[in-house]
Amino acid sequence: QVQLVESGGGLVQAGGSLRLSCAASGRTFSSYAMGWFRQAPGKEREFVAAISSRGGVTNYADSVKGRFTISRDNAKNTVFLQMSNLTPEDTAVYYCAARPAISGTCYTTQTAYNYWGQGTQVTVSS
């Protein structure tokens, strides 16, 4: 069982930056692939970014490529999402997700993940 707790959300002006963190419980964090998803009001939850268990492979949604960076610190059981050049279209609740995985694999679909955090709100004002 893995518990995930997101933090770092808030209100930011367009063009600004935020760094989200997701802290995971358990001693096997380094064997989990991690992902970030988001859900805007009135929309379905969508993929944002993913990272393999050791951090060597990453994947991004086209809408965030070049602006967002996913990373992880396995010693601290934490995955990060650095978001830059934010726009109002990035406003959403951001969720992190985890699943056991072999090294070098990351996942972009929601159904691939076993564990989810409660989400953190990101609001970008124009």
PDB file of C-alpha atoms in Angstrom:
ATOM      1  CA  GLN A   1       0.000   0.000   0.000  1.00  0.00           C
ATOM      2  CA  VAL A   2       1.293   3.451  -0.931  1.00  0.00           C
ATOM      3  CA  GLN A   3      -0.079   6.725   0.333  1.00  0.00           C
ATOM      4  CA  LEU A   4       0.539   9.868  -1.673  1.00  0.00           C
ATOM      5  CA  VAL A   5       0.277  13.441  -0.452  1.00  0.00           C
ATOM      6  CA  GLU A   6       0.574  16.356  -2.861  1.00  0.00           C
ATOM      7  CA  SER A   7       1.594  19.864  -1.884  1.00  0.00           C
ATOM      8  CA  GLY A   8       2.781  23.081  -3.457  1.00  0.00           C
ATOM      9  CA  GLY A   9      -0.349  24.191  -5.226  1.00  0.00           C
ATOM     10  CA  GLY A  10      -1.654  27.732  -5.025  1.00  0.00           C
ATOM     11  CA  LEU A  11      -2.538  30.872  -6.897  1.00  0.00           C
ATOM     12  CA  VAL A  12      -0.040  32.262  -9.393  1.00  0.00           C
ATOM     13  CA  GLN A  13      -0.164  34.837 -12.155  1.00  0.00           C
ATOM     14  CA  ALA A  14       0.159  33.874 -15.780  1.00  0.00           C
ATOM     15  CA  GLY A  15       3.797  33.453 -16.700  1.00  0.00           C
ATOM     16  CA  GLY A  16       4.712  32.413 -13.203  1.00  0.00           C
ATOM     17  CA  SER A  17       6.051  29.157 -11.804  1.00  0.00           C
ATOM     18  CA  LEU A  18       5.124  26.609  -9.179  1.00  0.00           C
ATOM     19  CA  ARG A  19       6.698  23.399  -7.965  1.00  0.00           C
ATOM     20  CA  LEU A  20       4.434  20.618  -6.873  1.00  0.00           C
ATOM     21  CA  SER A  21       5.637  17.846  -4.591  1.00  0.00           C
ATOM     22  CA  CYS A  22       4.191  14.427  -3.936  1.00  0.00           C
ATOM     23  CA  ALA A  23       5.427  12.595  -0.870  1.00  0.00           C
ATOM     24  CA  ALA A  24       4.965   8.835  -0.790  1.00  0.00           C
ATOM     25  CA  SER A  25       4.852   6.499   2.161  1.00  0.00           C
ATOM     26  CA  GLY A  26       6.553   3.135   2.175  1.00  0.00           C
ATOM     27  CA  ARG A  27      10.033   1.788   1.668  1.00  0.00           C
ATOM     28  CA  THR A  28       9.715   0.690  -1.947  1.00  0.00           C
ATOM     29  CA  PHE A  29       9.232   4.081  -3.599  1.00  0.00           C
ATOM     30  CA  SER A  30      12.168   3.456  -5.909  1.00  0.00           C
ATOM     31  CA  SER A  31      10.280   0.570  -7.506  1.00  0.00           C
ATOM     32  CA  TYR A  32       7.261   2.698  -8.416  1.00  0.00           C
ATOM     33  CA  ALA A  33       6.646   4.575 -11.619  1.00  0.00           C
ATOM     34  CA  MET A  34       5.010   7.920 -10.919  1.00  0.00           C
ATOM     35  CA  GLY A  35       2.730  10.205 -12.824  1.00  0.00           C
ATOM     36  CA  TRP A  36       1.038  13.568 -12.606  1.00  0.00           C
ATOM     37  CA  PHE A  37      -2.475  14.145 -13.871  1.00  0.00           C
ATOM     38  CA  ARG A  38      -4.791  17.131 -13.701  1.00  0.00           C
ATOM     39  CA  GLN A  39      -8.494  17.843 -13.825  1.00  0.00           C
ATOM     40  CA  ALA A  40      -9.859  21.227 -14.776  1.00  0.00           C
ATOM     41  CA  PRO A  41     -13.419  22.274 -13.867  1.00  0.00           C
ATOM     42  CA  GLY A  42     -15.914  20.570 -16.127  1.00  0.00           C
ATOM     43  CA  LYS A  43     -13.264  18.468 -17.831  1.00  0.00           C
ATOM     44  CA  GLU A  44     -11.996  14.934 -17.541  1.00  0.00           C
ATOM     45  CA  ARG A  45      -8.781  14.184 -15.742  1.00  0.00           C
ATOM     46  CA  GLU A  46      -5.839  14.197 -18.143  1.00  0.00           C
ATOM     47  CA  PHE A  47      -2.241  13.055 -18.235  1.00  0.00           C
ATOM     48  CA  VAL A  48       0.449  15.636 -17.541  1.00  0.00           C
ATOM     49  CA  ALA A  49       3.783  13.884 -16.979  1.00  0.00           C
ATOM     50  CA  ALA A  50       5.267  10.553 -15.967  1.00  0.00           C
ATOM     51  CA  ILE A  51       8.600   9.256 -14.757  1.00  0.00           C
ATOM     52  CA  SER A  52      10.066   5.794 -14.459  1.00  0.00           C
ATOM     53  CA  SER A  53      11.020   4.247 -11.139  1.00  0.00           C
ATOM     54  CA  ARG A  54      14.640   5.374 -11.243  1.00  0.00           C
ATOM     55  CA  GLY A  55      13.952   8.601 -13.102  1.00  0.00           C
ATOM     56  CA  GLY A  56      15.689   7.696 -16.311  1.00  0.00           C
ATOM     57  CA  VAL A  57      12.614   7.886 -18.528  1.00  0.00           C
ATOM     58  CA  THR A  58      10.076  10.698 -18.642  1.00  0.00           C
ATOM     59  CA  ASN A  59       7.032  11.478 -20.741  1.00  0.00           C
ATOM     60  CA  TYR A  60       4.965  14.640 -21.098  1.00  0.00           C
ATOM     61  CA  ALA A  61       1.674  15.719 -22.524  1.00  0.00           C
ATOM     62  CA  ASP A  62       2.141  17.900 -25.578  1.00  0.00           C
ATOM     63  CA  SER A  63       0.410  20.782 -23.810  1.00  0.00           C
ATOM     64  CA  VAL A  64       3.135  20.998 -21.149  1.00  0.00           C
ATOM     65  CA  LYS A  65       6.279  19.998 -23.033  1.00  0.00           C
ATOM     66  CA  GLY A  66       9.011  22.559 -22.604  1.00  0.00           C
ATOM     67  CA  ARG A  67       7.222  24.184 -19.643  1.00  0.00           C
ATOM     68  CA  PHE A  68       6.895  21.402 -17.058  1.00  0.00           C
ATOM     69  CA  THR A  69       9.575  19.094 -15.696  1.00  0.00           C
ATOM     70  CA  ILE A  70       8.967  15.953 -13.696  1.00  0.00           C
ATOM     71  CA  SER A  71      11.684  14.648 -11.401  1.00  0.00           C
ATOM     72  CA  ARG A  72      12.038  12.460  -8.358  1.00  0.00           C
ATOM     73  CA  ASP A  73      14.210  12.009  -5.304  1.00  0.00           C
ATOM     74  CA  ASN A  74      14.039   8.360  -4.306  1.00  0.00           C
ATOM     75  CA  ALA A  75      16.018   9.005  -1.137  1.00  0.00           C
ATOM     76  CA  LYS A  76      13.219  11.321   0.000  1.00  0.00           C
ATOM     77  CA  ASN A  77      10.305   9.323  -1.459  1.00  0.00           C
ATOM     78  CA  THR A  78       9.188  12.383  -3.376  1.00  0.00           C
ATOM     79  CA  VAL A  79       8.269  13.232  -6.940  1.00  0.00           C
ATOM     80  CA  PHE A  80       8.176  16.806  -8.196  1.00  0.00           C
ATOM     81  CA  LEU A  81       6.497  18.715 -10.961  1.00  0.00           C
ATOM     82  CA  GLN A  82       8.217  21.978 -11.804  1.00  0.00           C
ATOM     83  CA  MET A  83       5.800  24.152 -13.743  1.00  0.00           C
ATOM     84  CA  SER A  84       6.919  27.261 -15.573  1.00  0.00           C
ATOM     85  CA  ASN A  85       5.368  29.804 -17.898  1.00  0.00           C
ATOM     86  CA  LEU A  86       1.957  28.934 -16.522  1.00  0.00           C
ATOM     87  CA  THR A  87      -1.212  29.944 -18.330  1.00  0.00           C
ATOM     88  CA  PRO A  88      -4.845  30.073 -17.162  1.00  0.00           C
ATOM     89  CA  GLU A  89      -5.371  26.846 -19.106  1.00  0.00           C
ATOM     90  CA  ASP A  90      -3.137  25.110 -16.557  1.00  0.00           C
ATOM     91  CA  THR A  91      -5.672  25.799 -13.815  1.00  0.00           C
ATOM     92  CA  ALA A  92      -6.735  22.446 -12.389  1.00  0.00           C
ATOM     93  CA  VAL A  93      -6.491  20.072  -9.493  1.00  0.00           C
ATOM     94  CA  TYR A  94      -3.218  18.200  -9.888  1.00  0.00           C
ATOM     95  CA  TYR A  95      -2.943  14.593  -8.769  1.00  0.00           C
ATOM     96  CA  CYS A  96       0.044  12.329  -8.427  1.00  0.00           C
ATOM     97  CA  ALA A  97      -0.227   8.616  -9.004  1.00  0.00           C
ATOM     98  CA  ALA A  98       1.950   5.570  -8.468  1.00  0.00           C
ATOM     99  CA  ARG A  99       2.251   2.003  -9.615  1.00  0.00           C
ATOM    100  CA  PRO A 100       4.826  -0.756  -9.205  1.00  0.00           C
ATOM    101  CA  ALA A 101       6.943  -0.944 -12.327  1.00  0.00           C
ATOM    102  CA  ILE A 102      10.093  -2.357 -13.777  1.00  0.00           C
ATOM    103  CA  SER A 103      12.925   0.054 -14.286  1.00  0.00           C
ATOM    104  CA  GLY A 104      12.764   2.152 -17.433  1.00  0.00           C
ATOM    105  CA  THR A 105       9.008   2.157 -17.844  1.00  0.00           C
ATOM    106  CA  CYS A 106       6.569   4.996 -17.385  1.00  0.00           C
ATOM    107  CA  TYR A 107       2.849   5.167 -17.985  1.00  0.00           C
ATOM    108  CA  THR A 108       0.570   7.801 -19.453  1.00  0.00           C
ATOM    109  CA  THR A 109      -2.882   6.334 -18.849  1.00  0.00           C
ATOM    110  CA  GLN A 110      -4.890   6.712 -15.652  1.00  0.00           C
ATOM    111  CA  THR A 111      -5.894   3.074 -15.580  1.00  0.00           C
ATOM    112  CA  ALA A 112      -2.240   2.042 -15.326  1.00  0.00           C
ATOM    113  CA  TYR A 113      -1.922   3.510 -11.841  1.00  0.00           C
ATOM    114  CA  ASN A 114      -2.872   1.808  -8.591  1.00  0.00           C
ATOM    115  CA  TYR A 115      -2.502   4.645  -6.094  1.00  0.00           C
ATOM    116  CA  TRP A 116      -3.614   8.262  -6.144  1.00  0.00           C
ATOM    117  CA  GLY A 117      -3.155  11.315  -3.989  1.00  0.00           C
ATOM    118  CA  GLN A 118      -5.931  13.644  -2.937  1.00  0.00           C
ATOM    119  CA  GLY A 119      -4.876  16.421  -5.284  1.00  0.00           C
ATOM    120  CA  THR A 120      -3.640  19.976  -4.954  1.00  0.00           C
ATOM    121  CA  GLN A 121      -5.281  23.008  -6.540  1.00  0.00           C
ATOM    122  CA  VAL A 122      -3.339  25.143  -8.996  1.00  0.00           C
ATOM    123  CA  THR A 123      -4.976  28.371 -10.098  1.00  0.00           C
ATOM    124  CA  VAL A 124      -3.388  30.616 -12.715  1.00  0.00           C
ATOM    125  CA  SER A 125      -4.787  34.107 -13.035  1.00  0.00           C
ATOM    126  CA  SER A 126      -4.597  36.121 -16.238  1.00  0.00           C
TER     127      SER A 126
END
